[in-house]
C-alpha cells in the first residue's frame, strides 16, 4: 500500500486548507471547538452547511448528478481530515449521509427530485426513527405500528433516543406493517413530516446536561403511502443499507485533535510527569496510528471498487472505543479541575471561568456524551457479532 498521497491530492489539501482559512467564520470555528458530541446544534451545523453548499462542497459522498463533488475517495478523506483538524462544527449526518443515500438507491424519481435539493440547502432537517424502548440493538423487534388505511398509514407507537427530533421537520422511520411474518419481513421505511398531528416530542437530558435526544410518541399519525421508500416490507433491507453509511465514517483526525489537547493539558496540570500516565498516552497514540492506517487501507480498497461490509463495523468499533479512551485520559489529566461542571460553560462565548484549564468544561462534556458512542449506531457488541459472521464465518 502506498502510504503517501499523490501530488494532486496534496494540491487539493492545500485548496481545502485555504478555503477553511477564508470561509470558516470565527463564530463557527469557536462553535466547532466547543462542540461536545457528534452533532453540533442546529444553528451551527446549518450555518456551516450553507457555506459548504455555496462552494458546492456540501455533499462529497453524493453522485455528481445529485449535487455531489465528483471527488475521489482520497479527496473525500482529505476533506474530512482537514475539517476535523480545523474543528469545523459537525454537520448532521441524518440528511446528508443517511437518508439521502437511501432516497438515491430506493426512492422514486419524484422523491429524489423533491427531497435531495432540500437536504443540500438545509431546508429539511432530519431525525431518525429507529430505536424503541426494548428495541435498540435488536432493531428487528420494533413494535411501532403502521396500519393501512386507504392511501395512508396510521402510525401508533413510540421511538426513543431520537437525536435532535426537537429541531427536525422530517423523520425517516422504520415501522411495522405486518405482524404475521418473520420480524425482519414486516418492516417498512417511511418519511414523516414532524408537523403532522399526533406527534409529540418529549426531551431526554443526557449526563452532559445536553438536550440532544428525545422520545417521540405517535398517536394516530396519518402518513401518505406516497411517503414510503421502496416496497412495503422492504424496510429491513433498506435499514441495513443505511447503517453501512452511518457506521463507515472516519474517526482518526478528530481523535488526533483530542489527543493533542490532552497532551497540552497534561503539561499544564503536571500529569505529564506521571510515568504511568505518559505510557498510556503513548499507547493511545500508537492505537491512533493503527486506526489511521486502517482507514487508509479501507479507503484504498474502496477506491478499487470494494464494498464496505465488515469494515464499517470494524471502523465504528475501533474508532468509538479509542475516542472513549482518549476522553478518559483527558479527564485524568484534568484531575480535580474536571469536577466542577456546568453545561452553560460549553456554549460559544460563555463568560464563566472554569477551574483549571480553559478546555475543562468541553472535555468533561465530551467524556459524558461519548459514553454513548459505543452504543449508538449499533452497539459495539453487535458490531463484533457482525464481524465474526462476515469475516470468520461464525
Coordinates of C-alpha atoms in Angstrom, one line a residue:
X1 CA 0.0 0.0 0.0
X2 CA 1.3 3.5 -0.9
X3 CA 1.1 5.5 2.3
X4 CA 1.8 8.9 0.7
X5 CA -0.8 10.9 -1.0
X6 CA -0.2 11.9 -4.6
X7 CA 0.9 15.4 -5.7
X8 CA -2.6 16.1 -7.0
X9 CA -4.0 15.1 -3.6
X10 CA -1.6 17.4 -1.7
X11 CA -2.6 20.2 -4.1
X12 CA -6.2 19.5 -3.2
X13 CA -5.3 19.5 0.5
X14 CA -3.8 23.0 0.1
X15 CA -7.0 24.2 -1.6
X16 CA -9.2 22.8 1.3
X17 CA -7.0 24.5 3.9
X18 CA -7.2 27.8 2.0
X19 CA -11.0 27.5 1.9
X20 CA -11.2 26.7 5.6
X21 CA -8.9 29.7 6.4
X22 CA -11.0 32.1 4.4
X23 CA -14.6 30.8 4.7
X24 CA -14.9 29.2 8.2
X25 CA -16.0 32.2 10.2
X26 CA -14.6 32.8 13.7
X27 CA -18.0 32.2 15.2
X28 CA -18.3 28.8 13.5
X29 CA -14.7 27.9 14.4
X30 CA -15.4 28.6 18.1
X31 CA -18.7 26.6 17.9
X32 CA -16.8 23.7 16.4
X33 CA -14.2 23.9 19.2
X34 CA -17.0 23.9 21.8
X35 CA -18.9 21.0 20.2
X36 CA -19.4 18.2 22.8
X37 CA -20.8 15.5 20.6
X38 CA -21.0 14.1 17.1
X39 CA -23.8 16.6 16.5
X40 CA -23.4 20.4 16.8
X41 CA -26.5 22.5 17.5
X42 CA -28.8 23.2 14.6
X43 CA -27.8 26.9 14.2
X44 CA -24.1 26.0 13.9
X45 CA -24.3 23.0 11.6
X46 CA -26.8 24.7 9.3
X47 CA -24.6 27.8 9.1
X48 CA -21.6 25.7 8.1
X49 CA -23.7 23.6 5.7
X50 CA -24.8 26.8 3.8
X51 CA -21.2 27.9 3.4
X52 CA -20.2 24.5 2.1
X53 CA -23.2 24.4 -0.3
X54 CA -22.4 27.8 -1.7
X55 CA -19.0 26.3 -2.6
X56 CA -20.5 23.1 -4.0
X57 CA -18.9 21.0 -1.2
X58 CA -21.8 20.1 1.0
X59 CA -22.2 16.5 -0.2
X60 CA -18.8 14.9 -1.1
X61 CA -20.4 11.4 -0.9
X62 CA -23.2 12.2 -3.4
X63 CA -23.0 11.4 -7.1
X64 CA -22.4 14.5 -9.2
X65 CA -25.9 14.3 -10.8
X66 CA -27.5 14.9 -7.4
X67 CA -25.1 17.7 -6.4
X68 CA -22.0 15.8 -5.3
X69 CA -18.4 17.0 -5.8
X70 CA -17.1 14.2 -8.0
X71 CA -14.1 13.9 -5.7
X72 CA -12.0 10.7 -5.5
X73 CA -12.1 8.6 -2.4
X74 CA -8.7 10.1 -1.2
X75 CA -10.0 13.6 -1.8
X76 CA -13.1 12.9 0.4
X77 CA -10.8 11.5 3.1
X78 CA -8.5 14.6 2.9
X79 CA -11.5 16.9 3.1
X80 CA -12.9 15.1 6.2
X81 CA -9.5 15.1 7.8
X82 CA -8.9 18.8 7.2
X83 CA -12.3 19.8 8.5
X84 CA -11.6 17.7 11.6
X85 CA -8.3 19.3 12.2
X86 CA -9.9 22.8 11.7
X87 CA -12.6 21.7 14.2
X88 CA -15.5 22.7 12.0
X89 CA -19.0 22.3 13.5
X90 CA -20.0 18.7 12.9
X91 CA -22.8 18.5 10.2
X92 CA -25.9 16.5 11.0
X93 CA -25.4 13.2 9.1
X94 CA -29.1 12.4 9.2
X95 CA -30.0 14.0 5.9
X96 CA -26.7 14.2 4.0
X97 CA -25.2 10.8 4.8
X98 CA -28.1 8.6 5.9
X99 CA -31.5 9.2 4.4
X100 CA -30.1 10.8 1.1
X101 CA -28.2 7.6 0.0
X102 CA -31.4 5.7 0.7
X103 CA -33.5 8.0 -1.4
X104 CA -31.0 7.8 -4.2
X105 CA -30.9 4.0 -4.1
X106 CA -34.6 3.1 -3.3
X107 CA -36.6 6.3 -3.9
X108 CA -38.9 7.2 -6.8
X109 CA -37.8 9.9 -9.2
X110 CA -40.3 12.4 -7.7
X111 CA -38.9 11.7 -4.2
X112 CA -35.4 12.3 -5.4
X113 CA -36.4 15.5 -7.1
X114 CA -38.2 16.8 -4.1
X115 CA -36.0 15.8 -1.1
X116 CA -32.4 15.9 -2.3
X117 CA -32.2 19.6 -3.2
X118 CA -33.9 20.4 0.2
X119 CA -31.3 18.4 2.1
X120 CA -28.4 20.2 0.3
X121 CA -29.9 23.6 1.0
X122 CA -30.7 22.8 4.7
X123 CA -34.4 23.4 4.1
X124 CA -35.2 20.0 5.6
X125 CA -33.7 18.9 8.9
X126 CA -33.9 15.2 9.6
X127 CA -34.1 12.9 12.6
X128 CA -34.0 9.1 12.7
X129 CA -36.9 7.0 14.0
X130 CA -35.3 3.6 14.6
X131 CA -34.8 2.7 18.3
X132 CA -37.7 2.0 20.6
X133 CA -38.0 1.1 24.3
X134 CA -36.9 -2.6 24.2
X135 CA -35.8 -2.4 20.5
X136 CA -32.3 -0.9 20.3
X137 CA -29.6 -3.3 19.1
X138 CA -32.4 -5.8 18.4
X139 CA -34.0 -3.5 15.9
X140 CA -36.0 -6.3 14.3
X141 CA -38.2 -6.5 17.4
X142 CA -39.6 -2.9 16.9
X143 CA -43.4 -2.6 17.5
X144 CA -44.3 0.9 16.3
X145 CA -47.3 0.0 14.1
X146 CA -48.3 1.4 10.8
X147 CA -51.9 0.3 9.9
X148 CA -53.0 0.5 6.3
X149 CA -56.0 2.9 5.7
X150 CA -56.6 3.5 2.1
X151 CA -53.9 5.7 0.7
X152 CA -52.4 6.3 4.1
X153 CA -50.8 4.5 7.0
X154 CA -51.9 5.3 10.6
X155 CA -48.9 5.2 13.0
X156 CA -49.1 4.4 16.7
X157 CA -46.2 3.8 19.0
X158 CA -43.0 5.4 20.1
X159 CA -39.4 6.0 19.1
X160 CA -36.6 6.7 21.6
X161 CA -33.1 8.2 21.7
X162 CA -34.2 10.3 18.7
X163 CA -31.3 12.7 18.2
X164 CA -32.4 16.3 17.5
X165 CA -36.0 15.5 16.9
X166 CA -36.8 18.8 18.6
X167 CA -35.1 20.6 15.7
X168 CA -36.2 18.3 12.9
X169 CA -39.1 19.0 10.5
X170 CA -38.7 15.5 8.9
X171 CA -38.1 12.0 10.2
X172 CA -37.2 8.7 8.4
X173 CA -38.6 5.8 10.4
X174 CA -38.9 2.1 10.5
X175 CA -42.5 0.9 11.3
X176 CA -44.1 -2.5 11.4
X177 CA -46.7 -3.0 8.7
X178 CA -47.1 -6.8 9.2
X179 CA -47.0 -8.7 12.5
X180 CA -47.8 -12.1 10.9
X181 CA -44.5 -12.7 9.1
X182 CA -40.8 -13.1 10.1
X183 CA -39.9 -10.0 12.1
X184 CA -37.5 -8.6 9.5
X185 CA -40.0 -9.1 6.7
X186 CA -42.8 -7.0 8.3
X187 CA -40.9 -3.7 8.5
X188 CA -41.4 -0.7 6.2
X189 CA -39.4 2.5 5.7
X190 CA -41.4 5.8 5.8
X191 CA -40.7 9.5 5.6
X192 CA -42.6 11.7 8.0
X193 CA -43.4 15.3 8.3
X194 CA -42.8 16.1 12.0
X195 CA -45.5 18.8 12.0
X196 CA -48.2 16.1 11.4
X197 CA -50.9 16.0 14.1
X198 CA -50.4 13.3 16.7
X199 CA -46.7 13.6 17.0
X200 CA -45.4 14.5 20.5
X201 CA -41.7 15.1 21.4
X202 CA -40.5 14.6 25.0
X203 CA -36.9 15.7 25.8
X204 CA -34.3 13.4 27.4
X205 CA -31.5 15.3 29.1
X206 CA -28.1 13.5 28.9
X207 CA -25.4 13.1 31.5
X208 CA -23.7 16.1 30.0
X209 CA -26.7 18.3 30.5
X210 CA -27.5 18.4 26.8
X211 CA -30.9 18.3 25.2
X212 CA -29.8 16.2 22.3
X213 CA -32.0 13.1 22.4
X214 CA -35.8 12.7 22.7
X215 CA -38.6 10.2 22.9
X216 CA -41.2 10.7 20.1
X217 CA -44.8 9.5 20.5
X218 CA -47.2 8.7 17.6
X219 CA -50.9 8.7 18.3
X220 CA -52.9 8.1 15.2
X221 CA -50.5 9.8 12.9
X222 CA -51.6 9.7 9.3
X223 CA -48.8 9.4 6.8
X224 CA -49.5 9.1 3.0
X225 CA -48.3 5.8 1.4
X226 CA -46.6 8.0 -1.2
X227 CA -44.1 8.8 1.6
X228 CA -42.9 5.1 1.7
X229 CA -39.4 4.4 0.4
X230 CA -39.3 1.1 -1.5
X231 CA -41.9 -1.6 -1.2
X232 CA -43.9 -2.4 1.8
X233 CA -41.9 -4.9 3.9
X234 CA -38.6 -3.8 2.4
X235 CA -37.6 -1.7 5.4
X236 CA -35.1 -4.1 6.9
X237 CA -33.1 -4.3 3.6
X238 CA -33.1 -0.5 3.4
X239 CA -32.2 -0.1 7.1
X240 CA -29.1 -2.3 6.6
X241 CA -28.1 -0.3 3.6
X242 CA -28.4 2.9 5.6
X243 CA -26.5 1.6 8.6
X244 CA -23.4 0.9 6.4
X245 CA -23.3 4.7 5.7
X246 CA -23.9 5.6 9.3
X247 CA -21.1 3.4 10.7
X248 CA -18.5 3.8 8.0
X249 CA -17.2 7.3 8.9
X250 CA -13.6 8.3 9.6
X251 CA -12.6 8.9 13.2
X252 CA -8.8 9.3 13.3
X253 CA -8.5 13.0 12.6
X254 CA -10.9 14.2 15.3
X255 CA -9.4 11.8 17.8
X256 CA -6.0 13.2 16.9
X257 CA -7.2 16.7 17.7
X258 CA -8.5 15.4 21.0
X259 CA -5.3 13.6 21.8
X260 CA -3.2 16.7 21.2
X261 CA -5.4 18.7 23.6
X262 CA -4.9 16.0 26.3
X263 CA -1.2 16.3 25.8
X264 CA -1.3 20.0 26.3
X265 CA -3.5 19.8 29.4
X266 CA -1.2 17.1 30.8
X267 CA 1.7 19.6 30.5
X268 CA -0.4 22.3 32.2
X269 CA -1.6 20.2 35.1
X270 CA 1.5 18.2 35.7
X271 CA 0.0 14.9 34.7
X272 CA 2.8 14.6 32.1
X273 CA 5.2 14.0 34.9
X274 CA 3.5 10.7 35.8
X275 CA 5.2 7.9 34.0
X276 CA 2.2 5.6 34.0
X277 CA 0.0 8.3 32.5
X278 CA 2.5 9.1 29.8
X279 CA 2.9 5.4 28.9
X280 CA -0.9 5.1 28.5
X281 CA -0.9 8.4 26.5
X282 CA 1.8 6.9 24.2
X283 CA -0.2 3.7 23.8
X284 CA -3.2 5.7 22.7
X285 CA -1.0 7.4 20.2
X286 CA 0.1 4.1 18.8
X287 CA -3.5 2.9 18.6
X288 CA -4.4 6.1 16.8
X289 CA -1.7 5.5 14.2
X290 CA -3.0 2.0 13.7
X291 CA -6.5 3.3 13.2
X292 CA -5.2 5.9 10.7
X293 CA -3.5 3.2 8.7
X294 CA -6.7 1.1 8.9
X295 CA -8.7 3.9 7.5
X296 CA -6.2 4.4 4.7
X297 CA -6.4 0.7 3.8
X298 CA -10.2 0.8 3.7
X299 CA -10.0 4.0 1.7
X300 CA -7.6 2.3 -0.8
X301 CA -9.9 -0.7 -1.1
X302 CA -13.0 1.4 -1.8
X303 CA -11.1 3.3 -4.4
X304 CA -10.5 0.0 -6.2
X305 CA -14.2 -0.8 -6.1
X306 CA -14.5 -2.8 -2.9
X307 CA -17.8 -2.5 -0.9
X308 CA -18.0 -1.7 2.8
X309 CA -19.3 -4.6 4.9
X310 CA -17.4 -5.8 7.9
X311 CA -15.1 -2.8 7.5
X312 CA -17.8 -0.3 8.5
X313 CA -18.4 -2.3 11.8
X314 CA -14.6 -2.5 12.4
X315 CA -14.1 1.2 12.0
X316 CA -17.1 2.0 14.1
X317 CA -15.8 -0.3 16.9
X318 CA -12.2 0.8 16.8
X319 CA -13.0 4.5 16.4
X320 CA -15.5 4.8 19.2
X321 CA -13.5 2.8 21.7
X322 CA -10.4 4.8 21.1
X323 CA -12.4 8.0 21.3
X324 CA -13.6 7.0 24.8
X325 CA -10.1 6.0 25.7
X326 CA -8.7 9.5 24.9
X327 CA -11.7 11.1 26.7
X328 CA -10.8 9.1 29.8
X329 CA -7.1 10.2 29.6
X330 CA -8.3 13.8 29.3
X331 CA -10.4 13.6 32.5
X332 CA -7.5 12.0 34.3
X333 CA -5.2 14.8 33.1
X334 CA -7.6 17.4 34.4
X335 CA -7.7 15.9 37.8
X336 CA -9.8 18.0 40.3
X337 CA -10.5 20.6 37.6
X338 CA -12.9 18.1 36.0
X339 CA -15.2 18.0 39.0
X340 CA -17.0 21.4 38.8
X341 CA -19.0 21.3 35.6
X342 CA -21.9 23.4 34.3
X343 CA -23.5 22.8 30.9
X344 CA -23.6 26.5 30.1
X345 CA -19.8 26.7 30.2
X346 CA -19.6 24.8 26.9
X347 CA -21.5 27.4 24.9
X348 CA -19.5 29.5 22.5
X349 CA -18.9 32.9 24.1
X350 CA -19.7 31.7 27.6
X351 CA -18.1 34.1 30.1
X352 CA -17.8 31.7 33.1
X353 CA -14.3 30.9 34.3
X354 CA -13.8 27.2 34.9
X355 CA -11.4 25.9 37.5
X356 CA -8.1 24.9 35.9
X357 CA -7.5 24.6 32.1
X358 CA -9.9 26.5 29.9
X359 CA -10.7 23.3 28.0
X360 CA -12.0 21.6 31.1
X361 CA -15.8 22.1 30.6
X362 CA -15.7 20.9 27.0
X363 CA -13.6 17.9 27.8
X364 CA -15.9 16.9 30.6
X365 CA -19.0 17.2 28.4
X366 CA -17.3 15.2 25.7
X367 CA -16.4 12.5 28.1
X368 CA -20.0 12.2 29.4
X369 CA -21.6 12.4 25.9
X370 CA -19.2 9.9 24.3
X371 CA -20.1 7.2 26.8
X372 CA -22.9 6.5 24.3
X373 CA -20.6 6.3 21.3
X374 CA -20.1 2.6 21.6
X375 CA -23.8 2.1 21.9
X376 CA -25.4 4.3 19.2
X377 CA -25.4 3.3 15.5
X378 CA -25.4 -0.3 16.7
X379 CA -23.7 -1.4 20.0
X380 CA -20.1 -2.5 19.6
X381 CA -21.0 -6.0 20.9
X382 CA -23.3 -6.2 17.9
X383 CA -20.6 -4.9 15.6
X384 CA -18.3 -7.7 16.8
X385 CA -21.0 -10.3 16.0
X386 CA -21.3 -8.8 12.5
X387 CA -17.5 -9.0 12.0
X388 CA -17.3 -12.6 13.3
X389 CA -20.1 -13.6 10.9
X390 CA -18.8 -11.9 7.8
X391 CA -15.1 -12.4 8.3
X392 CA -14.8 -15.6 10.3
X393 CA -18.0 -17.3 9.3
X394 CA -19.0 -17.9 12.9

